[in-house]
Each structure stands twice: as C-alpha cells, then as structure tokens.
Short mmCIF file of C-alpha atoms in Angstrom, two decimals:
data_model
loop_
_atom_site.label_atom_id
_atom_site.label_comp_id
_atom_site.label_asym_id
_atom_site.label_seq_id
_atom_site.Cartn_x
_atom_site.Cartn_y
_atom_site.Cartn_z
CA MET A 1 -5.45 44.60 98.31
CA ALA A 2 -4.66 47.58 100.51
CA HIS A 3 -5.17 47.31 104.27
CA VAL A 4 -8.83 47.65 105.32
CA SER A 5 -9.69 48.72 108.80
CA VAL A 6 -11.81 46.62 111.15
CA SER A 7 -14.69 49.07 110.89
CA ARG A 8 -14.67 48.86 107.10
CA LEU A 9 -14.43 45.08 107.29
CA GLU A 10 -17.48 45.04 109.52
CA SER A 11 -19.26 47.34 107.07
CA LEU A 12 -18.13 45.15 104.17
CA LEU A 13 -19.38 42.03 105.96
CA GLU A 14 -22.71 43.67 106.62
CA SER A 15 -23.04 44.70 102.95
CA ALA A 16 -22.09 41.20 101.81
CA GLN A 17 -24.84 39.73 103.99
CA LEU A 18 -27.36 42.20 102.57
CA LEU A 19 -26.24 41.70 98.98
CA HIS A 20 -26.51 37.91 99.28
CA ALA A 21 -29.64 37.92 101.42
CA SER A 22 -31.91 38.38 98.43
CA LEU A 23 -31.99 37.09 94.86
CA ASP A 24 -34.00 40.11 93.83
CA LEU A 25 -31.79 42.12 91.46
CA ASP A 26 -33.53 45.45 92.08
CA ASN A 27 -33.05 45.25 95.84
CA LEU A 28 -29.44 44.23 95.38
CA LEU A 29 -28.68 47.14 93.05
CA LYS A 30 -30.48 49.62 95.29
CA HIS A 31 -28.36 48.56 98.24
CA LEU A 32 -25.19 48.67 96.18
CA LEU A 33 -26.01 52.12 94.81
CA ARG A 34 -26.93 53.54 98.23
CA THR A 35 -23.73 52.16 99.77
CA VAL A 36 -21.41 53.51 97.10
CA MET A 37 -23.13 56.91 96.88
CA GLY A 38 -23.06 57.22 100.66
CA ARG A 39 -19.41 56.37 100.97
CA LEU A 40 -18.35 58.65 98.11
CA LEU A 41 -20.80 61.37 99.03
CA VAL A 42 -22.19 61.65 95.46
CA THR A 43 -25.78 62.41 94.38
CA ARG A 44 -25.59 61.03 90.84
CA ALA A 45 -24.78 57.46 89.90
CA VAL A 46 -25.75 54.78 87.41
CA ILE A 47 -25.38 50.99 87.44
CA ALA A 48 -25.21 49.26 84.04
CA ILE A 49 -25.41 45.45 83.78
CA ASP A 50 -24.08 43.40 80.88
CA ALA A 51 -27.12 42.07 78.99
CA GLY A 52 -25.17 39.96 76.49
CA ASP A 53 -24.97 42.77 73.95
CA GLY A 54 -23.11 45.18 76.23
CA PRO A 55 -23.98 47.01 79.45
CA ARG A 56 -27.45 48.51 79.79
CA VAL A 57 -28.73 50.90 82.44
CA ALA A 58 -30.23 48.85 85.30
CA MET A 59 -30.43 51.42 88.11
CA SER A 60 -29.82 55.18 88.43
CA ARG A 61 -30.08 57.91 90.99
CA GLY A 62 -30.07 61.63 90.24
CA VAL A 63 -29.63 61.10 86.50
CA ALA A 64 -33.00 61.69 84.85
CA GLU A 65 -31.45 61.25 81.41
CA ALA A 66 -30.54 57.62 82.14
CA THR A 67 -33.44 55.46 81.01
CA LEU A 68 -33.65 51.92 82.30
CA GLY A 69 -32.75 49.36 79.64
CA GLN A 70 -30.92 51.75 77.33
CA PRO A 71 -27.33 50.90 76.33
CA PHE A 72 -24.69 52.54 78.52
CA ASP A 73 -22.64 55.07 76.58
CA GLU A 74 -19.42 56.06 78.32
CA ALA A 75 -19.05 59.33 76.41
CA ARG A 76 -22.59 60.39 77.12
CA ALA A 77 -22.23 59.37 80.77
CA THR A 78 -19.09 61.50 81.04
CA ALA A 79 -20.92 64.40 79.45
CA LEU A 80 -23.61 64.01 82.11
CA GLY A 81 -20.98 64.34 84.81
CA LEU A 82 -20.57 60.62 85.52
CA ARG A 83 -16.83 60.65 85.10
CA HIS A 84 -15.86 57.82 87.43
CA HIS A 85 -16.50 54.33 86.01
CA LEU A 86 -15.94 51.36 88.31
CA PRO A 87 -16.11 47.78 87.00
CA ILE A 88 -18.35 45.45 89.00
CA GLY A 89 -16.30 42.30 89.66
CA VAL A 90 -13.53 40.57 87.73
CA PRO A 91 -14.46 39.71 85.07
CA ALA A 92 -16.91 42.56 85.11
CA VAL A 93 -20.65 41.84 85.05
CA GLY A 94 -21.29 45.54 84.64
CA LEU A 95 -20.08 48.93 85.80
CA LEU A 96 -20.97 51.64 88.22
CA ALA A 97 -20.60 55.25 87.08
CA THR A 98 -20.65 58.11 89.56
CA ALA A 99 -20.16 61.81 89.65
CA SER A 100 -16.99 63.15 91.25
CA PRO A 101 -16.91 62.45 94.99
CA ALA A 102 -17.65 65.38 97.21
CA ARG A 103 -14.71 64.53 99.48
CA PRO A 104 -11.46 65.92 98.06
CA THR A 105 -9.63 62.58 98.06
CA VAL A 106 -10.47 58.89 98.24
CA ASP A 107 -7.77 57.00 100.11
CA GLU A 108 -6.42 53.61 99.16
CA GLU A 109 -8.26 51.86 101.95
CA GLU A 110 -11.57 53.26 100.66
CA ARG A 111 -10.72 52.19 97.13
CA ALA A 112 -9.91 48.69 98.41
CA PHE A 113 -13.23 48.66 100.23
CA LEU A 114 -15.12 49.66 97.06
CA GLU A 115 -13.33 47.05 94.96
CA ALA A 116 -14.18 44.39 97.51
CA LEU A 117 -17.79 45.59 97.69
CA LEU A 118 -18.18 45.55 93.90
CA GLY A 119 -16.61 42.08 93.77
CA ILE A 120 -19.12 40.81 96.31
CA ALA A 121 -21.92 42.58 94.39
CA ALA A 122 -20.79 40.89 91.15
CA THR A 123 -21.40 37.50 92.70
CA GLY A 124 -24.79 38.64 93.97
CA ILE A 125 -25.72 40.07 90.55
CA SER A 126 -24.72 36.81 88.84
CA ASN A 127 -26.78 34.82 91.35
CA ALA A 128 -29.76 37.14 90.91
CA ASN A 129 -29.53 36.93 87.10
CA ALA A 130 -29.31 33.15 87.27
CA HIS A 131 -32.30 33.08 89.58
CA ALA A 132 -34.26 35.39 87.29
CA GLN A 133 -33.42 33.24 84.29
CA ALA A 134 -34.44 30.10 86.15
CA THR A 135 -37.68 31.80 87.14
CA ARG A 136 -38.36 32.75 83.54
CA LEU A 137 -37.60 29.21 82.34
CA ASN A 138 -39.89 27.76 84.99
CA ARG A 139 -42.61 30.20 84.03
CA ASP A 140 -42.20 29.33 80.34
CA LEU A 141 -42.19 25.64 81.22
CA ASP A 142 -45.37 26.04 83.26
CA ARG A 143 -46.98 27.85 80.34
CA LYS A 144 -45.91 25.14 77.91
CA ILE A 145 -47.26 22.44 80.23
CA GLN A 146 -50.55 24.30 80.48
CA GLU A 147 -50.70 24.69 76.70
CA LEU A 148 -49.93 21.00 76.26
CA ARG A 149 -52.73 20.12 78.66
CA THR A 150 -55.07 22.38 76.72
CA LEU A 151 -54.15 20.68 73.45
CA MET A 152 -54.55 17.23 75.00
CA GLU A 153 -57.94 18.10 76.44
CA LEU A 154 -58.97 19.56 73.10
CA GLY A 155 -57.89 16.38 71.33
CA ARG A 156 -59.87 14.24 73.78
CA ALA A 157 -62.94 16.41 73.27
CA PHE A 158 -62.64 16.17 69.48
CA SER A 159 -62.25 12.38 69.65
CA ARG A 160 -65.68 12.04 71.25
CA VAL A 161 -67.64 13.74 68.45
CA ASN A 162 -68.31 12.93 64.82
CA GLU A 163 -70.29 15.99 63.73
CA VAL A 164 -68.60 18.96 62.08
CA GLU A 165 -70.95 21.35 63.88
CA GLU A 166 -69.94 19.93 67.27
CA VAL A 167 -66.22 20.21 66.45
CA ALA A 168 -66.76 23.87 65.52
CA ARG A 169 -68.61 24.46 68.80
CA ILE A 170 -65.86 22.87 70.93
CA PHE A 171 -63.13 24.67 69.02
CA GLY A 172 -64.87 28.03 69.37
CA LEU A 173 -65.49 27.65 73.10
CA THR A 174 -61.90 26.54 73.69
CA VAL A 175 -60.19 29.41 71.87
CA ALA A 176 -62.60 31.91 73.42
CA GLY A 177 -61.84 30.55 76.89
CA GLN A 178 -58.09 30.39 76.29
CA TRP A 179 -57.84 34.10 75.59
CA MET A 180 -61.10 35.17 77.31
CA VAL A 181 -62.43 36.80 74.14
CA THR A 182 -66.08 37.59 73.55
CA ARG A 183 -65.84 37.87 69.76
CA TYR A 184 -64.78 35.04 67.50
CA ALA A 185 -65.70 33.31 64.24
CA ILE A 186 -65.10 29.71 63.14
CA THR A 187 -65.82 28.84 59.50
CA VAL A 188 -65.03 25.61 57.63
CA CYS A 189 -66.22 24.20 54.32
CA ARG A 190 -65.79 21.05 52.22
CA ASP A 191 -66.85 20.61 48.60
CA GLY A 192 -70.06 18.66 48.46
CA LEU A 193 -70.56 18.75 52.23
CA GLY A 194 -71.38 22.42 52.72
CA THR A 195 -70.16 25.13 55.09
CA VAL A 196 -70.29 25.25 58.88
CA SER A 197 -69.93 28.60 60.63
CA ARG A 198 -70.02 29.45 64.32
CA GLN A 199 -69.82 33.11 65.30
CA GLN A 200 -69.96 34.88 68.65
CA GLY A 201 -70.34 38.65 68.84
CA VAL A 202 -69.61 39.04 65.15
CA LYS A 203 -71.50 38.46 61.91
CA LEU A 204 -69.27 37.98 58.89
CA PRO A 205 -70.73 38.10 55.35
CA PRO A 206 -71.37 34.81 53.51
CA LEU A 207 -68.18 32.83 52.90
CA ALA A 208 -68.76 32.82 49.14
CA THR A 209 -67.97 36.57 49.04
CA TYR A 210 -64.37 36.05 50.24
CA GLN A 211 -63.74 32.30 49.92
CA GLU A 212 -61.11 32.75 47.21
CA ALA A 213 -59.14 35.20 49.39
CA MET A 214 -59.37 32.78 52.33
CA HIS A 215 -56.92 30.45 50.56
CA ARG A 216 -54.22 33.13 50.98
CA LEU A 217 -54.36 33.09 54.78
CA PRO A 218 -51.12 32.22 56.64
CA ASP A 219 -51.21 29.57 59.36
CA ALA A 220 -51.40 32.18 62.11
CA ALA A 221 -51.14 35.97 62.08
CA LEU A 222 -52.25 39.18 63.65
CA VAL A 223 -54.95 40.75 61.49
CA ALA A 224 -52.91 43.95 61.30
CA ASP A 225 -50.05 41.95 59.73
CA LEU A 226 -52.13 40.29 56.99
CA GLU A 227 -50.72 41.00 53.55
CA ASP A 228 -54.06 40.42 51.84
CA SER A 229 -55.77 43.80 52.03
CA GLU A 230 -59.22 42.34 51.35
CA LEU A 231 -59.08 39.98 54.32
CA ARG A 232 -57.38 42.55 56.54
CA ALA A 233 -60.14 45.08 55.85
CA LEU A 234 -62.84 42.45 56.39
CA PHE A 235 -61.50 41.30 59.78
CA GLU A 236 -60.65 44.80 60.97
CA ALA A 237 -64.17 45.96 60.11
CA HIS A 238 -65.48 43.28 62.47
CA LYS A 239 -62.89 44.05 65.19
CA LEU A 240 -61.07 40.75 64.86
CA CYS A 241 -57.41 40.82 65.88
CA ALA A 242 -55.88 37.38 65.25
CA VAL A 243 -56.61 34.75 62.63
CA PHE A 244 -55.64 31.09 62.25
CA SER A 245 -56.14 29.19 59.02
CA LEU A 246 -57.62 25.70 59.03
CA ARG A 247 -55.47 23.88 56.48
CA SER A 248 -56.37 20.39 55.26
CA GLY A 249 -53.40 19.17 53.26
CA GLU A 250 -52.42 21.98 50.92
CA GLN A 251 -55.85 23.58 50.94
CA VAL A 252 -57.25 26.12 53.42
CA CYS A 253 -60.67 24.78 54.36
CA GLY A 254 -61.56 27.50 56.86
CA PHE A 255 -60.30 29.81 59.57
CA ALA A 256 -60.68 30.89 63.18
CA ALA A 257 -60.65 34.63 63.86
CA LEU A 258 -60.48 36.08 67.39
CA GLY A 259 -61.51 39.46 68.75
CA PRO A 260 -59.50 41.65 71.16
CA ARG A 261 -58.23 40.25 74.44
CA PRO A 262 -59.49 41.87 77.67
CA GLY A 263 -57.49 44.70 79.18
CA GLY A 264 -55.93 45.70 75.89
CA GLN A 265 -53.56 42.73 75.90
CA SER A 266 -52.09 41.81 72.56
CA TYR A 267 -51.60 38.36 71.05
CA THR A 268 -47.99 37.30 71.54
CA PRO A 269 -45.99 35.06 69.19
CA ALA A 270 -46.50 32.29 71.77
CA ASP A 271 -50.27 32.87 71.55
CA LEU A 272 -50.15 32.60 67.76
CA GLU A 273 -48.11 29.40 68.05
CA LEU A 274 -50.63 27.88 70.46
CA GLY A 275 -53.55 28.97 68.29
CA ALA A 276 -51.95 27.39 65.22
CA GLY A 277 -51.56 24.13 67.18
CA MET A 278 -55.20 24.19 68.23
CA ALA A 279 -56.26 24.93 64.65
CA ALA A 280 -54.20 21.97 63.40
CA GLN A 281 -55.97 19.68 65.87
CA ALA A 282 -59.34 21.06 64.82
CA VAL A 283 -58.58 20.36 61.15
CA VAL A 284 -57.88 16.70 61.96
CA ALA A 285 -61.22 16.52 63.77
CA PHE A 286 -63.02 18.22 60.88
CA ASP A 287 -61.41 15.82 58.38
CA ASN A 288 -62.44 12.83 60.50
CA CYS A 289 -66.03 14.08 60.64
CA TRP A 290 -66.15 14.68 56.91
CA TYR A 291 -64.69 11.24 56.25
CA PHE A 292 -67.23 9.69 58.61
CA ARG A 293 -70.04 11.48 56.81
CA GLU A 294 -68.72 10.41 53.40
CA VAL A 295 -68.55 6.80 54.57
CA LEU A 296 -72.14 6.99 55.81
CA ASP A 297 -73.27 8.61 52.56
CA LYS A 298 -71.42 5.95 50.57
CA LYS A 299 -73.00 3.15 52.59
CA GLN A 300 -76.40 4.73 52.14
CA TYR A 301 -75.77 5.08 48.41
CA GLU A 302 -74.64 1.46 48.18
CA LYS A 303 -77.75 0.40 50.07
CA GLU A 304 -79.93 2.35 47.65
CA LEU A 305 -78.05 0.85 44.71
CA ALA A 306 -78.65 -2.63 46.09
CA VAL A 307 -82.35 -1.85 46.36
CA ALA A 308 -82.32 -0.45 42.82
CA ALA A 309 -80.51 -3.54 41.51
CA SER A 310 -83.06 -5.74 43.22
CA ILE A 311 -85.91 -3.72 41.72
CA GLN A 312 -84.29 -3.83 38.31
CA GLN A 313 -83.76 -7.57 38.37
CA GLY A 314 -87.44 -7.91 39.22
CA LEU A 315 -88.33 -6.08 36.02
CA PHE A 316 -86.75 -8.74 33.82
CA PRO A 317 -89.02 -11.72 33.17
CA ALA A 318 -88.13 -14.64 35.44
CA ALA A 319 -88.77 -16.98 32.48
CA LEU A 320 -89.62 -16.33 28.89
CA PRO A 321 -93.04 -17.53 27.76
CA SER A 322 -93.23 -20.64 25.56
CA LEU A 323 -94.37 -19.52 22.14
CA SER A 324 -95.55 -21.85 19.40
CA GLY A 325 -93.28 -21.55 16.35
CA PHE A 326 -90.62 -19.49 18.14
CA ASP A 327 -87.49 -20.33 20.06
CA VAL A 328 -86.61 -17.27 22.14
CA ALA A 329 -83.69 -16.56 24.47
CA ALA A 330 -82.56 -13.34 26.14
CA MET A 331 -79.92 -12.19 28.58
CA ASN A 332 -78.70 -9.02 30.27
CA ARG A 333 -75.34 -8.29 31.86
CA PRO A 334 -75.12 -4.78 33.37
CA ALA A 335 -71.80 -2.95 33.38
CA GLN A 336 -72.50 -1.58 36.87
CA GLN A 337 -74.53 -2.71 39.83
CA VAL A 338 -77.60 -1.10 38.31
CA GLY A 339 -77.70 -0.96 34.53
CA GLY A 340 -79.80 0.87 32.00
CA ASP A 341 -80.90 -1.89 29.62
CA TYR A 342 -84.23 -3.62 29.64
CA TYR A 343 -85.84 -6.52 27.78
CA ASP A 344 -89.23 -8.13 28.03
CA VAL A 345 -91.59 -10.54 26.24
CA LEU A 346 -95.28 -9.76 26.71
CA THR A 347 -97.98 -12.04 25.38
CA LEU A 348 -101.35 -10.96 24.10
CA THR A 349 -104.29 -13.15 23.25
CA ASP A 350 -107.17 -11.65 21.32
CA GLY A 351 -109.61 -14.46 20.59
CA ASP A 352 -107.83 -17.08 18.53
CA ASP A 353 -105.15 -14.58 17.48
CA GLU A 354 -102.19 -15.04 19.80
CA ALA A 355 -99.50 -12.38 19.66
CA CYS A 356 -96.47 -11.35 21.65
CA LEU A 357 -94.40 -8.20 22.03
CA PHE A 358 -90.61 -8.48 22.08
CA CYS A 359 -88.87 -5.48 23.51
CA VAL A 360 -85.23 -4.50 24.02
CA ALA A 361 -84.66 -1.00 25.39
CA ASP A 362 -81.75 1.11 26.54
CA VAL A 363 -82.71 3.87 28.97
CA SER A 364 -80.62 6.97 29.51
CA GLY A 365 -78.41 7.01 32.59
CA LYS A 366 -77.61 4.40 35.18
CA GLY A 367 -78.50 3.71 38.78
CA LEU A 368 -81.74 4.56 40.54
CA ALA A 369 -83.00 6.94 37.87
CA ALA A 370 -82.49 4.34 35.14
CA SER A 371 -84.19 1.70 37.25
CA LEU A 372 -87.22 3.94 37.77
CA LEU A 373 -87.42 4.73 34.05
CA MET A 374 -87.24 1.03 33.22
CA SER A 375 -90.14 0.30 35.57
CA THR A 376 -92.10 3.13 33.92
CA ILE A 377 -91.48 1.66 30.43
CA GLN A 378 -92.51 -1.78 31.57
CA ALA A 379 -95.69 -0.47 33.18
CA THR A 380 -96.48 1.64 30.13
CA LEU A 381 -96.04 -1.22 27.64
CA ARG A 382 -98.04 -3.63 29.77
CA ALA A 383 -100.83 -1.08 30.15
CA LEU A 384 -100.98 -0.15 26.46
CA LEU A 385 -100.47 -3.54 24.82
CA GLY A 386 -103.69 -4.59 23.16
CA ARG A 387 -105.30 -1.18 23.59
CA GLU A 388 -103.69 0.46 20.57
CA ALA A 389 -104.57 -0.36 16.96
CA SER A 390 -100.99 -0.76 15.81
CA LEU A 391 -97.45 -1.04 17.09
CA ALA A 392 -96.69 2.47 15.78
CA GLU A 393 -99.64 3.87 17.73
CA LEU A 394 -98.46 1.98 20.80
CA ALA A 395 -95.08 3.67 20.39
CA CYS A 396 -96.75 7.10 20.02
CA ARG A 397 -98.87 6.61 23.11
CA ALA A 398 -95.95 5.27 25.14
CA ASN A 399 -93.87 8.28 24.04
CA GLU A 400 -96.52 10.73 25.26
CA LEU A 401 -96.80 9.02 28.62
CA LEU A 402 -93.03 8.81 29.13
CA PHE A 403 -92.53 12.43 28.08
CA ALA A 404 -95.20 13.57 30.53
CA THR A 405 -93.92 11.56 33.47
CA THR A 406 -90.13 11.78 33.15
CA PRO A 407 -87.61 14.67 33.20
CA GLY A 408 -86.56 16.07 29.83
CA SER A 409 -83.15 14.47 30.07
CA LYS A 410 -84.63 10.99 30.45
CA TYR A 411 -85.58 8.85 27.46
CA ALA A 412 -85.17 5.36 26.10
CA THR A 413 -84.20 3.84 22.80
CA ALA A 414 -86.24 0.73 22.10
CA ALA A 415 -86.72 -1.98 19.50
CA LEU A 416 -90.28 -3.33 19.55
CA VAL A 417 -91.47 -6.38 17.59
CA LEU A 418 -95.10 -7.42 17.67
CA ALA A 419 -95.17 -11.02 16.38
CA HIS A 420 -97.86 -13.56 15.59
CA PRO A 421 -96.36 -16.96 16.34
CA HIS A 422 -98.80 -18.94 14.17
CA THR A 423 -98.02 -17.03 10.99
CA GLY A 424 -94.66 -15.48 11.66
CA GLU A 425 -96.00 -12.08 10.65
CA CYS A 426 -94.35 -9.25 12.56
CA ARG A 427 -94.50 -5.49 12.96
CA TYR A 428 -91.28 -3.67 13.83
CA VAL A 429 -90.73 -0.24 15.38
CA SER A 430 -87.43 1.20 16.54
CA GLY A 431 -87.20 4.36 18.62
CA GLY A 432 -83.60 5.39 17.89
CA HIS A 433 -82.35 1.94 18.85
CA THR A 434 -79.33 0.04 17.57
CA GLU A 435 -79.91 -1.76 14.25
CA SER A 436 -81.50 -5.17 14.68
CA LEU A 437 -80.32 -8.15 12.67
CA LEU A 438 -82.69 -10.33 10.64
CA LEU A 439 -80.75 -13.30 9.32
CA ARG A 440 -82.80 -15.12 6.74
CA ALA A 441 -82.61 -18.90 6.43
CA ASP A 442 -80.85 -18.47 3.07
CA GLY A 443 -78.12 -16.38 4.73
CA GLN A 444 -79.40 -12.98 3.71
CA ARG A 445 -78.65 -10.30 6.28
CA VAL A 446 -81.30 -7.62 6.77
CA TRP A 447 -80.52 -4.71 9.09
CA LEU A 448 -83.53 -3.06 10.68
CA GLY A 449 -82.73 0.51 11.61
CA ALA A 450 -84.51 3.22 13.56
CA THR A 451 -88.03 4.18 12.49
CA GLY A 452 -88.32 7.18 14.77
CA VAL A 453 -86.70 9.09 17.65
CA PRO A 454 -86.19 7.62 21.13
CA LEU A 455 -89.26 7.28 23.33
CA GLY A 456 -89.94 10.08 25.82
CA LEU A 457 -87.59 12.57 24.17
CA PHE A 458 -90.06 14.83 22.31
CA PRO A 459 -93.87 15.06 22.36
CA GLY A 460 -96.07 14.60 19.30
CA MET A 461 -93.69 12.28 17.44
CA VAL A 462 -94.69 9.47 15.07
CA TRP A 463 -92.97 6.19 14.21
CA GLU A 464 -92.90 4.25 11.01
CA GLU A 465 -93.98 0.65 11.30
CA VAL A 466 -92.12 -2.00 9.30
CA ALA A 467 -93.90 -5.24 8.34
CA LEU A 468 -91.90 -8.44 7.98
CA THR A 469 -92.47 -12.17 8.14
CA LEU A 470 -90.26 -14.61 9.99
CA ARG A 471 -90.02 -17.87 8.12
CA GLU A 472 -88.67 -21.19 9.32
CA GLY A 473 -84.96 -20.90 9.95
CA ASP A 474 -84.97 -17.09 10.17
CA VAL A 475 -83.23 -15.55 13.18
CA LEU A 476 -84.04 -12.07 14.52
CA VAL A 477 -81.55 -10.56 16.95
CA LEU A 478 -82.43 -7.52 19.07
CA TYR A 479 -79.57 -6.10 21.11
CA SER A 480 -78.30 -3.01 22.89
CA ASP A 481 -75.33 -0.91 21.78
CA GLY A 482 -73.25 -2.49 24.56
CA VAL A 483 -72.99 -5.54 22.24
CA SER A 484 -71.79 -3.93 19.01
CA GLU A 485 -69.71 -1.32 20.86
CA ALA A 486 -67.95 -3.71 23.23
CA GLN A 487 -64.31 -2.57 23.22
CA THR A 488 -60.83 -3.84 23.79
CA GLU A 489 -58.26 -1.90 25.82
CA SER A 490 -57.16 -0.31 22.52
CA PHE A 491 -60.76 0.78 21.74
CA ASP A 492 -61.37 -1.75 18.94
CA GLU A 493 -65.12 -2.40 18.72
CA PHE A 494 -66.84 -5.76 18.44
CA GLY A 495 -69.10 -4.43 15.63
CA SER A 496 -72.40 -5.53 14.18
CA GLU A 497 -70.84 -7.53 11.30
CA ARG A 498 -68.90 -9.73 13.74
CA LEU A 499 -72.20 -10.27 15.55
CA ALA A 500 -73.85 -11.29 12.28
CA ASP A 501 -70.99 -13.69 11.47
CA ILE A 502 -71.42 -15.50 14.77
CA VAL A 503 -75.20 -15.66 14.44
CA GLU A 504 -74.81 -17.12 10.95
CA ARG A 505 -72.28 -19.66 12.25
CA GLU A 506 -74.55 -20.69 15.16
CA ARG A 507 -77.90 -20.35 13.39
CA HIS A 508 -78.68 -24.08 13.49
CA ARG A 509 -78.36 -24.22 17.26
CA PRO A 510 -81.09 -23.28 19.81
CA ALA A 511 -81.62 -19.60 20.62
CA THR A 512 -80.05 -20.06 24.06
CA ALA A 513 -76.91 -21.51 22.47
CA ILE A 514 -76.72 -18.60 20.00
CA THR A 515 -77.03 -16.12 22.87
CA THR A 516 -74.28 -17.87 24.84
CA ALA A 517 -72.03 -18.04 21.78
CA LEU A 518 -72.45 -14.31 21.20
CA LEU A 519 -71.61 -13.48 24.82
CA ASP A 520 -68.57 -15.79 24.76
CA ALA A 521 -67.38 -14.18 21.53
CA ILE A 522 -67.68 -10.71 23.04
CA ASP A 523 -65.68 -11.75 26.13
CA GLU A 524 -63.02 -13.35 23.96
CA PHE A 525 -62.84 -10.27 21.75
CA VAL A 526 -62.38 -7.68 24.54
CA GLU A 527 -59.62 -9.81 26.13
CA GLY A 528 -60.52 -8.90 29.68
CA ALA A 529 -61.10 -5.20 29.10
CA PRO A 530 -63.59 -3.68 31.56
CA GLN A 531 -67.20 -3.76 30.39
CA PHE A 532 -68.12 -0.10 29.92
CA ASP A 533 -71.79 -0.53 28.89
CA ASP A 534 -74.67 -2.90 29.55
CA ILE A 535 -74.99 -5.93 27.28
CA THR A 536 -78.48 -7.12 26.35
CA LEU A 537 -79.31 -9.77 23.76
CA MET A 538 -82.56 -11.25 22.56
CA VAL A 539 -82.53 -14.02 19.92
CA ILE A 540 -85.84 -14.89 18.26
CA LYS A 541 -85.62 -17.94 16.08
CA ARG A 542 -88.45 -19.16 13.85
CA ILE A 543 -88.76 -22.96 14.05
#
C-alpha cells in the first residue's frame, strides 16, 4: 500500500468507525457513497452489491437510469458515463462505479486511501448482509412459531367438539381471524350424513350445482390460478381470492374459500401453506365427528334391532297348544338378528267342533319393517279366525286388510291349514308360499303348491281352497324357502326332495324329533356355510 498521510489516516479511521457503527446496509452505503463522491469530486456514482447471481444496483446518486435491484451492466454503466469501476474489498462483495473525477489527477496516496476505505466497507457490507439475513431468519422463525401455535390451538379446539357444525364454525372463525377477512365460505359433505356450510359475507349456490367440479380442487391455490374455469368463475363472482380443499383420503369432501385481505394484501405462498395445514387439521376433525355420528347411529340401530328382535320373538307362540289327534312341532332360526319368517298355531272352538289354524309365513324384508308386518299378520289372523265362512275367505279378508295397511312393497307368502283334530279334515290355502309336503302313511308324497298370490300384494284377489284329510301316520310339513334353498359355499341347494327323504326316514318319530332331524340335516349339508335366509319348520303329524 502506498504511503497515507496522517490526515487521511484520521479520515480513514473516522470512516471505519462510521461504517462499522451500524449494521444497517442503507446507512453504510450512503456513507460510503458520500465519502467517495466527495473525495473524487464526482456527482454520479453507483454501488452494486453481489446478490448471489451477480452484482445488483444497491445505491445510486445522480444516475436516474440506475434502478435499485436491477443487475449491474458494465457496458451500460460506461455508456452512462460511469467509467471508473472500483471493486469493494478482496474478494469483492460488489463494486463502486463513478463518473470521471473532476480533479485532473488522483494521486497514489488517494488511491491507497480509497482501496483501504473500500476494504473496510466490504467488511461492513458483509456484516450488514449477515445481520439482515439473521433478521430475516428470525422473522421467518417467529412467523413459523406463530403458525405452529395457531395450528396447535386449532387442534385443541377441534378436540373438544364432536359436531360437524361446530368444527365448521371454529375453522371459519380461525381462518377469518388469521387473515382478517370478512368474507369466507366453509362447505363439507359426507354421503349419507348431509352437507354442512358456513358462510360469512358470501352466499354460494347449493353445493349440488358444482359438487362434481369441487373434486378437481388442488390442496391450496389462489382463485386466479385455478385451472378449472367453472370453479374459478364461481369464486371470482363471489369475490373469493384463495381456496383450500378439504381432502379426506383421496376424496375432496369440501373446501374453504377466503375473500380479499385488508389493505389489498395478497395471499403469499406461506399463507397458502398455512391454510393447507389448517384445512388438513379440519378434515381430521370432520372425519372424527362423522365417525362419532356413525357410531351413535349404529348403536341406535342396534338398539332398535334388539327391540325388534324382542318384539318378533314375542310373536312366536311360547308353547304350541296340545291338540287331540295331532303331534305338532315348530321352530324358527332367523338368518339375522331380526328375521322375516313367522309361524303360529291358533285354536278355535265353535261348540263341540274344535279346530285350529296352522300358519307358516315369510314376510318381505328383514328388520323392523318385517317385524311390524309379522305383528300385523298375527293380529289380522287372530281377529279374523272364526269370523269368516271359509279359509279362502279368511285369506281374502286378510289380504284386503294387509294391502290397506302396509306399503305396496310389503307382502307375505303364507301357508294356512285349518284342521279339525277329531276328524283330521283340513282346508289348505297357500298365498305364493313354498310347496308344503304331505307324506302319507303309505309313503306317498303329495306336494301342496300355491293356491293364490302372496297376501297384501294386490287387492281383490281370491284363493283356491284345497280339502284334504290327515289320516293316522300322515305327516304334513310346512316350511319357509330358507329350508329348501339352504346352500353350501358352492351354491348347492338342500332341496325339497332331500327334505322329503328325511321326513320319510324319521316319520315314525315324534314331530319334535323330525324337526330336529331336518335342522341337523340342513346344517350338515351346508357344511358351515353362512345361513343366508330364515329357516322355519312346522311338522304336523296325525297320531
């Protein structure tokens, strides 16, 4: 370094103190620029700082064409009269470009002074940049901490509620408060559980009009950037600026759309990232609420089923009546908690003529509806028995009552046998029911088919009445289609002939034993396959 006079050293020391006194880059550059321009007696100068991709204009005086932040172009600077380019430090953190000095010559001592000054400034610039970067990192860290606190508080708030409507309310208030917006819309839906919508300052059309398009929403986006023109037009028409999808698994179950921020601020990528995180938390809360509601609904349904099962079991006779000349047994095994089969034995005494009505029915459907229909059939038969002249007329009357009191989709197939125990004379009516088996004592098999349509299906129907006589040793078997159609895993059916074979083999045993043998044979045949339909058996044996 060339010799520097005491006065310049004092000036250099003073500049060094000023340059290092502040970590503010603007102040540092202003002082550097003033010092250099003053010593060189120039009115035009530019300082460019290396921004990682080359030097960019950071400060200028007297050069209106130099815009802050633009890349420094040496050729253009020269064309503007900035012909002298001085590196700032070694290695250089930037450069200082000036016009030609007004003084005719710059001596070596002055050059040494400027080099020393720029070297000192380089250290100050590096310190200021490091400080600025640290400040930015701290500011970003503070923002992240605040966002994390917001997410944690949101999660705590969600954990305290179990209603979808309340989750939507908390979510809406939180996003509105986060960005201080006065317009927002929260909409979520779940198949079978309906739609929940919360809107502030905006009224979107019903979800059904754009629900299909909703599934094309990205996780987070500015409305102006939406690729789907339908959704973009919808949200823009309602002055909504940012949208976050609510995605449950692979499916979009809703969205949150926000209006403009105050003061014309835009939503930054960091805002979209935070909003997507809040939306993800909200989806978990919505899923939990829906699951909670489904569990409650399931428990309520199970409770109703238990009540229905209890009611249904009460419809079956607790014990079959003892009938002179008959040995009767019956059983029912539903495929589900509440089945659709029904059997009953009703006695009727008219003077010395004792009679009884055997009934096996199969109502349409399962569950509560089937249980209610069964109770209606029982009440109808009990009310009509003995009031109608014949079994066919009883069937006609019962059909009219059932048709008038049940929905069109509800009906029942039924096999009805009105028997006189003393004589064995019987009347038989079948409303679309499975064939009944009459096994004569001599081994003859007689199949009794339907004599009319199911009860309750159409009004004004009539049924044919079949007369038969049960003689000693004869066995009459009434059953539901769950018996003959019992299946193996490979869909092989038990069949009515197999039923007849077993009845013939067990015919000399009591009715209860025949019933048990039939049920055992069915279980053995299906080899553990799930029971897909109700099984009902009634064995009437003439003794």
